[in-house]
PDB file of C-alpha atoms and ligand atoms in Angstrom:
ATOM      1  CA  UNK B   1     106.138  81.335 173.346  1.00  0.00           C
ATOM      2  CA  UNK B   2     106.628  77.957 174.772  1.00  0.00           C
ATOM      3  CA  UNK B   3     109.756  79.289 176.532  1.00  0.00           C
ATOM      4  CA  UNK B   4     106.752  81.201 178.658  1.00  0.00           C
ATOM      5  CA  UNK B   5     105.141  78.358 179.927  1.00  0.00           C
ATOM      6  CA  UNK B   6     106.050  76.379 183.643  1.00  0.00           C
ATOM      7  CA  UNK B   7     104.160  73.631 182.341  1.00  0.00           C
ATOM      8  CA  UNK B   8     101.961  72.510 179.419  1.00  0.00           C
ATOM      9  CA  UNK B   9      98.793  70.831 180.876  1.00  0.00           C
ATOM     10  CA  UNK B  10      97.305  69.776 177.914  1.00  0.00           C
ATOM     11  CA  UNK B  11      98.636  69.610 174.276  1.00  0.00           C
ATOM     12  CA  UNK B  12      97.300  69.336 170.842  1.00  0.00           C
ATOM     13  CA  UNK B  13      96.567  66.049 170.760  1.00  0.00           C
ATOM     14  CA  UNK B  14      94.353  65.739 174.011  1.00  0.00           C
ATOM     15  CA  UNK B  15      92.478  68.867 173.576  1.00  0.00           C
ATOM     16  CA  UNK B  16      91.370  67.340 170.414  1.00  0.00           C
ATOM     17  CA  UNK B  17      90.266  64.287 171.690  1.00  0.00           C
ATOM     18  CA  UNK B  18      88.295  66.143 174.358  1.00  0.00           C
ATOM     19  CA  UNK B  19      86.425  68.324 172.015  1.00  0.00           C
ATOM     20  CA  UNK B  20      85.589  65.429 169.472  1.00  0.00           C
ATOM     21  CA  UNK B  21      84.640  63.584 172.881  1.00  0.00           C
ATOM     22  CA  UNK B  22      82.150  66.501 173.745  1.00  0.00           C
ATOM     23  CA  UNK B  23      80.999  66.676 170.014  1.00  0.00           C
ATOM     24  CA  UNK B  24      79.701  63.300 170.160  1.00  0.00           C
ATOM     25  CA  UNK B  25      77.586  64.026 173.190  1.00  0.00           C
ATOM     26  CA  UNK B  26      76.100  67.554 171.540  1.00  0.00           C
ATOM     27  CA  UNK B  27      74.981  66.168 168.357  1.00  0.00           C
ATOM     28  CA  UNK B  28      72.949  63.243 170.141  1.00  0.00           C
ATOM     29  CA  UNK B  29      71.359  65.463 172.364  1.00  0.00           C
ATOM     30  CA  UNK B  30      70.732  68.177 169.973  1.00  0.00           C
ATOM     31  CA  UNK B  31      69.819  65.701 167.201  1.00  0.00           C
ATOM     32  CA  UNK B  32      66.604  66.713 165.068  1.00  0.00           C
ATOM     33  CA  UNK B  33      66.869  70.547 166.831  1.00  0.00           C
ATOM     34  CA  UNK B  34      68.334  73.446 165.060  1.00  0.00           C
ATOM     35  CA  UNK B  35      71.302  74.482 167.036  1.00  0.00           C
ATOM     36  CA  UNK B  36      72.492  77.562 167.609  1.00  0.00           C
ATOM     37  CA  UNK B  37      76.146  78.054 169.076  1.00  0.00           C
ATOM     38  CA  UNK B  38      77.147  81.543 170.548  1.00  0.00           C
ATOM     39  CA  UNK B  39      80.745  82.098 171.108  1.00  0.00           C
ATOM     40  CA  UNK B  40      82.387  84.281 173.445  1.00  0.00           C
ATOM     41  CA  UNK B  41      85.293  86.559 171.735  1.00  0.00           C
ATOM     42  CA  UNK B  42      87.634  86.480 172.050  1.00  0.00           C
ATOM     43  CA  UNK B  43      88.823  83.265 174.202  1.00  0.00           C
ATOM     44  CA  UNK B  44      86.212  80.616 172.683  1.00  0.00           C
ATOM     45  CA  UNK B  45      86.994  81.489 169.246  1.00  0.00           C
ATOM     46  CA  UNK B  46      89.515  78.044 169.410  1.00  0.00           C
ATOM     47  CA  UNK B  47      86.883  76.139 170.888  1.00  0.00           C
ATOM     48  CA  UNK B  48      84.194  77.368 168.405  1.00  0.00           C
ATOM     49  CA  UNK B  49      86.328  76.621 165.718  1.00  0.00           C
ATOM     50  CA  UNK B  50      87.446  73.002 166.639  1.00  0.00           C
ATOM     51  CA  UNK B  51      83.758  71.929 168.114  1.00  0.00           C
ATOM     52  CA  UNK B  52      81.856  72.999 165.211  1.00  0.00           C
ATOM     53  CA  UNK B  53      84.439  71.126 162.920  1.00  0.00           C
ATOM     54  CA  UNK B  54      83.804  68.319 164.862  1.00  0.00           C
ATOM     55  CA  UNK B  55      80.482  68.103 164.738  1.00  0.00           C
ATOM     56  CA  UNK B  56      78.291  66.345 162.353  1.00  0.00           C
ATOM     57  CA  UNK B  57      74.982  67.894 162.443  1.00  0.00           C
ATOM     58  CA  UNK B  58      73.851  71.262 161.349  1.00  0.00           C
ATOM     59  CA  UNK B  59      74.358  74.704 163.479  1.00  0.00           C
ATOM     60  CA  UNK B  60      74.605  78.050 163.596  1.00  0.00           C
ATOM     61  CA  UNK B  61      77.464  80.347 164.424  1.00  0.00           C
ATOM     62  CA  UNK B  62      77.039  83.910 166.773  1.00  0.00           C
ATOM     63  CA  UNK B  63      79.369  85.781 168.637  1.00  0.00           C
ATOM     64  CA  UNK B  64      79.300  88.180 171.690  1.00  0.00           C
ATOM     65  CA  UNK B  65      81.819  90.027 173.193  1.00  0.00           C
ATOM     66  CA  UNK B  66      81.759  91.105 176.647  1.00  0.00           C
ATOM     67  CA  UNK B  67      84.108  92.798 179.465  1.00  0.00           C
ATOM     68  CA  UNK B  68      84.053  92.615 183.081  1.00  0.00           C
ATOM     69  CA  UNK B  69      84.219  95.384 185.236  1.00  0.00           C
ATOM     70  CA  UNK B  70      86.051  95.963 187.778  1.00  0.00           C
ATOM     71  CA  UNK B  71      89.950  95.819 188.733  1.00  0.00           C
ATOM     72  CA  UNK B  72      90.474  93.776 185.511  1.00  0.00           C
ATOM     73  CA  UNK B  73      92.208  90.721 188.264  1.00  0.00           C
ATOM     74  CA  UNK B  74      89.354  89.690 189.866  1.00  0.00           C
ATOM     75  CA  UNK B  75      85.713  88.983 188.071  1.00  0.00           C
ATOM     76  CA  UNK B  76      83.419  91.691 189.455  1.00  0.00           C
ATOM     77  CA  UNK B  77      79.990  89.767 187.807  1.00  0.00           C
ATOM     78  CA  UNK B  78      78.968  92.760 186.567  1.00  0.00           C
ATOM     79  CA  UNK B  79      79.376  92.715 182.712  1.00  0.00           C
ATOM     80  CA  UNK B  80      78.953  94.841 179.737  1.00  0.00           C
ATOM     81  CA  UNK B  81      77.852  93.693 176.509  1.00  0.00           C
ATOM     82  CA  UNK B  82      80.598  95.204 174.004  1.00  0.00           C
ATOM     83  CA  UNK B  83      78.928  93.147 170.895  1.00  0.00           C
ATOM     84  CA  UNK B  84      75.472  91.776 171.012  1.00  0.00           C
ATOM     85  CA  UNK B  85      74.506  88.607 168.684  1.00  0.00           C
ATOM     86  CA  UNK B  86      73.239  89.370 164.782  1.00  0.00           C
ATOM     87  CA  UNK B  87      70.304  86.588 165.673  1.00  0.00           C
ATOM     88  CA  UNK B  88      67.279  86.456 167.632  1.00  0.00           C
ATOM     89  CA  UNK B  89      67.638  83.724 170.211  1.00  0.00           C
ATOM     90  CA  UNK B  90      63.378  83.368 170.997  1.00  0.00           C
ATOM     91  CA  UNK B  91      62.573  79.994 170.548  1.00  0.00           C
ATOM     92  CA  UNK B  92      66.139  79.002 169.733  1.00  0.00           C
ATOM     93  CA  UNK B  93      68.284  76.352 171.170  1.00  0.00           C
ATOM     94  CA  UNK B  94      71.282  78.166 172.766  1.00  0.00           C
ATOM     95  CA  UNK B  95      74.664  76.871 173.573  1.00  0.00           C
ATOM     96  CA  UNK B  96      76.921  79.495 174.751  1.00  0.00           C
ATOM     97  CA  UNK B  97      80.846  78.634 174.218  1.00  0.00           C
ATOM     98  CA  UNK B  98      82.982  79.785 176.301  1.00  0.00           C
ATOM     99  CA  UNK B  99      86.982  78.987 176.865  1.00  0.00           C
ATOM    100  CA  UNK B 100      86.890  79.014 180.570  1.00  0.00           C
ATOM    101  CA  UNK B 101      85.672  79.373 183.719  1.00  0.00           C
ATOM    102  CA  UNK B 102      86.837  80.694 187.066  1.00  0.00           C
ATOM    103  CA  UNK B 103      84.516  82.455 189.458  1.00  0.00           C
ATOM    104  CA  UNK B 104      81.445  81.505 187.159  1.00  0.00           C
ATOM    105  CA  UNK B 105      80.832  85.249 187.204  1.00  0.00           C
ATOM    106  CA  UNK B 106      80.668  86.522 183.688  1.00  0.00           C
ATOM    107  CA  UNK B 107      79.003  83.678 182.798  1.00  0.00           C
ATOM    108  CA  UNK B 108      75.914  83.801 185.384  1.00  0.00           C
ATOM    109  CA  UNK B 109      75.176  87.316 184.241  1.00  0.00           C
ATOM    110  CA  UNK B 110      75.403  86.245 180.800  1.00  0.00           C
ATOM    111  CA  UNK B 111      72.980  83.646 181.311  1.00  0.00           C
ATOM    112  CA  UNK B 112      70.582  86.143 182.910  1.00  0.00           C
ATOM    113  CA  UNK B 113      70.667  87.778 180.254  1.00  0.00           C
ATOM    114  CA  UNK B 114      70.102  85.170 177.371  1.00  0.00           C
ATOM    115  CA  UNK B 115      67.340  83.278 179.501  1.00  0.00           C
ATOM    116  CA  UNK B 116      65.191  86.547 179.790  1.00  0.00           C
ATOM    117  CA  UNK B 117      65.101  86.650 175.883  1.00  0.00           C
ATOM    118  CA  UNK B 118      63.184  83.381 175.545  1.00  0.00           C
ATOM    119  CA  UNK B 119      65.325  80.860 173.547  1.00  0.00           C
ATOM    120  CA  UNK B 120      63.752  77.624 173.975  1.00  0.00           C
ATOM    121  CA  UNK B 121      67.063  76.141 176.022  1.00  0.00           C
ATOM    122  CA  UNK B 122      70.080  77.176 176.575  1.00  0.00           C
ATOM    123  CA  UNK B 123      73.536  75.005 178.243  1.00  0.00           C
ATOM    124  CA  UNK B 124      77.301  76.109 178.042  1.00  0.00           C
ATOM    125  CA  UNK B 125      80.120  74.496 177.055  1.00  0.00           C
ATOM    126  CA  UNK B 126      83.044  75.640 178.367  1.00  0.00           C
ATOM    127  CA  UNK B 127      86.726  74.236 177.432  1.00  0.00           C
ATOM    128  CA  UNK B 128      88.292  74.851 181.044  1.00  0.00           C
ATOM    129  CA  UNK B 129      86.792  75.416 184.005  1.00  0.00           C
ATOM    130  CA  UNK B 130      88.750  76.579 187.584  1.00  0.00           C
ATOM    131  CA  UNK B 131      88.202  75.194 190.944  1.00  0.00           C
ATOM    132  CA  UNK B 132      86.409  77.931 192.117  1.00  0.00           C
ATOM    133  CA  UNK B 133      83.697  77.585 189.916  1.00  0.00           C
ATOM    134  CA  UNK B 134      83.711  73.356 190.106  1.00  0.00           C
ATOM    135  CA  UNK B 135      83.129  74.057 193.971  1.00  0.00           C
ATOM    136  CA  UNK B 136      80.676  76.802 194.025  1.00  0.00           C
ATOM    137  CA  UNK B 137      78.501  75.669 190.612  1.00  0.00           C
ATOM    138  CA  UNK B 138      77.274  78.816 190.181  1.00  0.00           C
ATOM    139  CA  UNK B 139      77.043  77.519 186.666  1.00  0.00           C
ATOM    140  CA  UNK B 140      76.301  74.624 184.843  1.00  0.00           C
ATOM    141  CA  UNK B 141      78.822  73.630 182.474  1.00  0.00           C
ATOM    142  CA  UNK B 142      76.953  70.886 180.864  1.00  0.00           C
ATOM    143  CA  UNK B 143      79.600  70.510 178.268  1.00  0.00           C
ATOM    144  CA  UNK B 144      83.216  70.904 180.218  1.00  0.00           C
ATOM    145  CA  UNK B 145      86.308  69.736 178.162  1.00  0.00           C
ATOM    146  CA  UNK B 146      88.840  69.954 181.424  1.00  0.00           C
ATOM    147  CA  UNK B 147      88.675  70.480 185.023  1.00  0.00           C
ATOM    148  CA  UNK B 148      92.158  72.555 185.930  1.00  0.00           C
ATOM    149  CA  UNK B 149      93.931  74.021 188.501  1.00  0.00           C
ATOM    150  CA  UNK B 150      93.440  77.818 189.628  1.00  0.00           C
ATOM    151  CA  UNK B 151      96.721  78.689 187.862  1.00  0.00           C
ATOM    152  CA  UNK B 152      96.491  81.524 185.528  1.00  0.00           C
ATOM    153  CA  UNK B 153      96.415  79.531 182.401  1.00  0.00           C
ATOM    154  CA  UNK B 154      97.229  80.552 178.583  1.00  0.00           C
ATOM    155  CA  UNK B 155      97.161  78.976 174.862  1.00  0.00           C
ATOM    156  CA  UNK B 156      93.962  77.787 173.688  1.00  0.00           C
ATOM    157  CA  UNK B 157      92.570  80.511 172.857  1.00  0.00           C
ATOM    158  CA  UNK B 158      92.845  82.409 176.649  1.00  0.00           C
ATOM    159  CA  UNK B 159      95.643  85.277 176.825  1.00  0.00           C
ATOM    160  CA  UNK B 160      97.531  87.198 179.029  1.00  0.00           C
ATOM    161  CA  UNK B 161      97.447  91.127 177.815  1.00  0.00           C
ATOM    162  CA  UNK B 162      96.363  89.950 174.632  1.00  0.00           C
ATOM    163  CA  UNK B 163      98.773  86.835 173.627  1.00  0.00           C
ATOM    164  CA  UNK B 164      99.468  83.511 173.531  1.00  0.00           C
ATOM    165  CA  UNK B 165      96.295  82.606 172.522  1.00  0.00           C
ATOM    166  CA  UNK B 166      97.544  80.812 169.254  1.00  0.00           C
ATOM    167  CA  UNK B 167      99.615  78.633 171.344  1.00  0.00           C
ATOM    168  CA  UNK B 168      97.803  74.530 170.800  1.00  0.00           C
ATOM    169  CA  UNK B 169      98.211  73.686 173.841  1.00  0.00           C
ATOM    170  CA  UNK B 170      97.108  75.104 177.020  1.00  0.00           C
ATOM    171  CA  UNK B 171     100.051  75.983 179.605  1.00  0.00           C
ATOM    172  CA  UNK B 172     100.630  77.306 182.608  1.00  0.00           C
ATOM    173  CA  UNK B 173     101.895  80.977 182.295  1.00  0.00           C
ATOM    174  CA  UNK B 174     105.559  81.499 184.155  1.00  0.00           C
ATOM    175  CA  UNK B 175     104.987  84.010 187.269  1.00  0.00           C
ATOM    176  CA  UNK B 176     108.292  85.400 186.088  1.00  0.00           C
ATOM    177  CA  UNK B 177     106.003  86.722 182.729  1.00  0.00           C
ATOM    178  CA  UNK B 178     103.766  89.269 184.975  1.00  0.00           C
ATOM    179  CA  UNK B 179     106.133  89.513 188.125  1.00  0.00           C
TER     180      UNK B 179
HETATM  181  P1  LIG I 201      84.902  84.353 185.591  1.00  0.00           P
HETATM  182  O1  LIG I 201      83.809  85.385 185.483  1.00  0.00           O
HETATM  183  O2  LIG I 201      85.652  84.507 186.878  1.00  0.00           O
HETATM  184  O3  LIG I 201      84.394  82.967 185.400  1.00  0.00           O
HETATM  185  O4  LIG I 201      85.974  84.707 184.479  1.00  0.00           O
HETATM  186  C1  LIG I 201      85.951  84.139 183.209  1.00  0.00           C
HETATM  187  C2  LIG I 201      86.857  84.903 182.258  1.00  0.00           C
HETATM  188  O5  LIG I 201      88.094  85.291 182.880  1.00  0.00           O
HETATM  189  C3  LIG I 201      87.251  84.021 181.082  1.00  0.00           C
HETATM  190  O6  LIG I 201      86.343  84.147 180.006  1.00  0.00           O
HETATM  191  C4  LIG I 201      88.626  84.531 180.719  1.00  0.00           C
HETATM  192  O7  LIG I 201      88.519  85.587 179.796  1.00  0.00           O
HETATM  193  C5  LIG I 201      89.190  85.072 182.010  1.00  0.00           C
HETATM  194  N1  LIG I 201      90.108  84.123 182.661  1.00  0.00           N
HETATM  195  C6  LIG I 201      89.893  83.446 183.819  1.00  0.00           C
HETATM  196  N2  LIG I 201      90.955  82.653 184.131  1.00  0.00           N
HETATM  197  C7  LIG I 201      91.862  82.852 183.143  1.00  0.00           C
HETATM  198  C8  LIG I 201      93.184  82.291 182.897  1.00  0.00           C
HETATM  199  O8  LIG I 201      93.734  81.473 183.656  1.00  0.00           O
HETATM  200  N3  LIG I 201      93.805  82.713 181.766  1.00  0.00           N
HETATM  201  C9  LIG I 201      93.242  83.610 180.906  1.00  0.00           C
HETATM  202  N4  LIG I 201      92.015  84.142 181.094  1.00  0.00           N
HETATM  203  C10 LIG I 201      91.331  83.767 182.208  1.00  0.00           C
END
């Protein structure tokens, strides 16, 4: 798998450090508040696992998955819910984890979404987040483990046509893979 990669851009190691970094900050500011994380399958599931791990206060665990559509390359914004949450989120305090962001597309709807069911807050943390979306801000990654370059990007967690997510680091995927 590694064979794959033009470059690794973060390994094992620093990822870690990031998330523990980021786990520090969520449990202050969620202290004495019943927290309830909701991943995003099937990219966050890494960061879900290694956040949660790290943190030391109580929380909750949901999942939704979602696709895009559109050409399947480019974000269209417009998303489908494939698998809702098992929880109510009214009155809750939401933190949606995601592995990355790019356009800030998916995400935006998503947060539509969530906000018009009433949980009492809701931030994202995101592991990785694109240029694109650090220049136009279309969302507010509150909790952001690494700002990266618009490469497309795999390990982690994130996948091209389904694999390398259980690479540990994250890498940049060889054109010669998809060319
Ligand atoms: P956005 O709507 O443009 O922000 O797209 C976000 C989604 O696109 C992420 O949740 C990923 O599933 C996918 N994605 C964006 N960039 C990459 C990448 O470099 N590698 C793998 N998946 C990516």
């Amino acid at each position: 798998m590694r064979a794959d990669l033009s470059a690794v851009l973060y390994d094992e190691d620093e990822i870690a450090a990031k998330i523990n970094e980021l786990a520090v900050r969520i449990d202050q500011d969620y202290e004495g508040k019943d927290l309830l994380m909701v991943g995003i399958l099937n990219g966050a599931v890494m960061v879900m696992a290694d956040l949660s791990r790290a943190l030391r206060n109580h929380c909750e665990m949901d999942w939704m998955a979602i696709s895009s559509y559109g050409s399947g390359v480019a974000s269209s914004g417009v998303v489908r819910i494939l698998k809702d949450m098992n929880t109510s989120i009214v009155d809750r305090h939401v933190l949606i984890v995601e592995d990355i962001v790019d356009t800030g597309l998916t995400l935006s709807y998503l947060i539509e979404n969530l906000r018009s069911r009433n949980p009492a807050s809701i931030e994202v943390c995101a592991g990785f987040r694109k240029p694109e979306a650090a220049r136009n801000r279309r969302v507010d990654v509150k909790y952001l483990g690494f700002d990266i370059p618009s490469d497309f990007v795999v390990g982690y967690g994130l996948d091209y046509a389904g694999r390398y997510r259980n690479l540990r680091g994250l890498g940049i995927l060889d054109p010669k893979v998809y060319s």
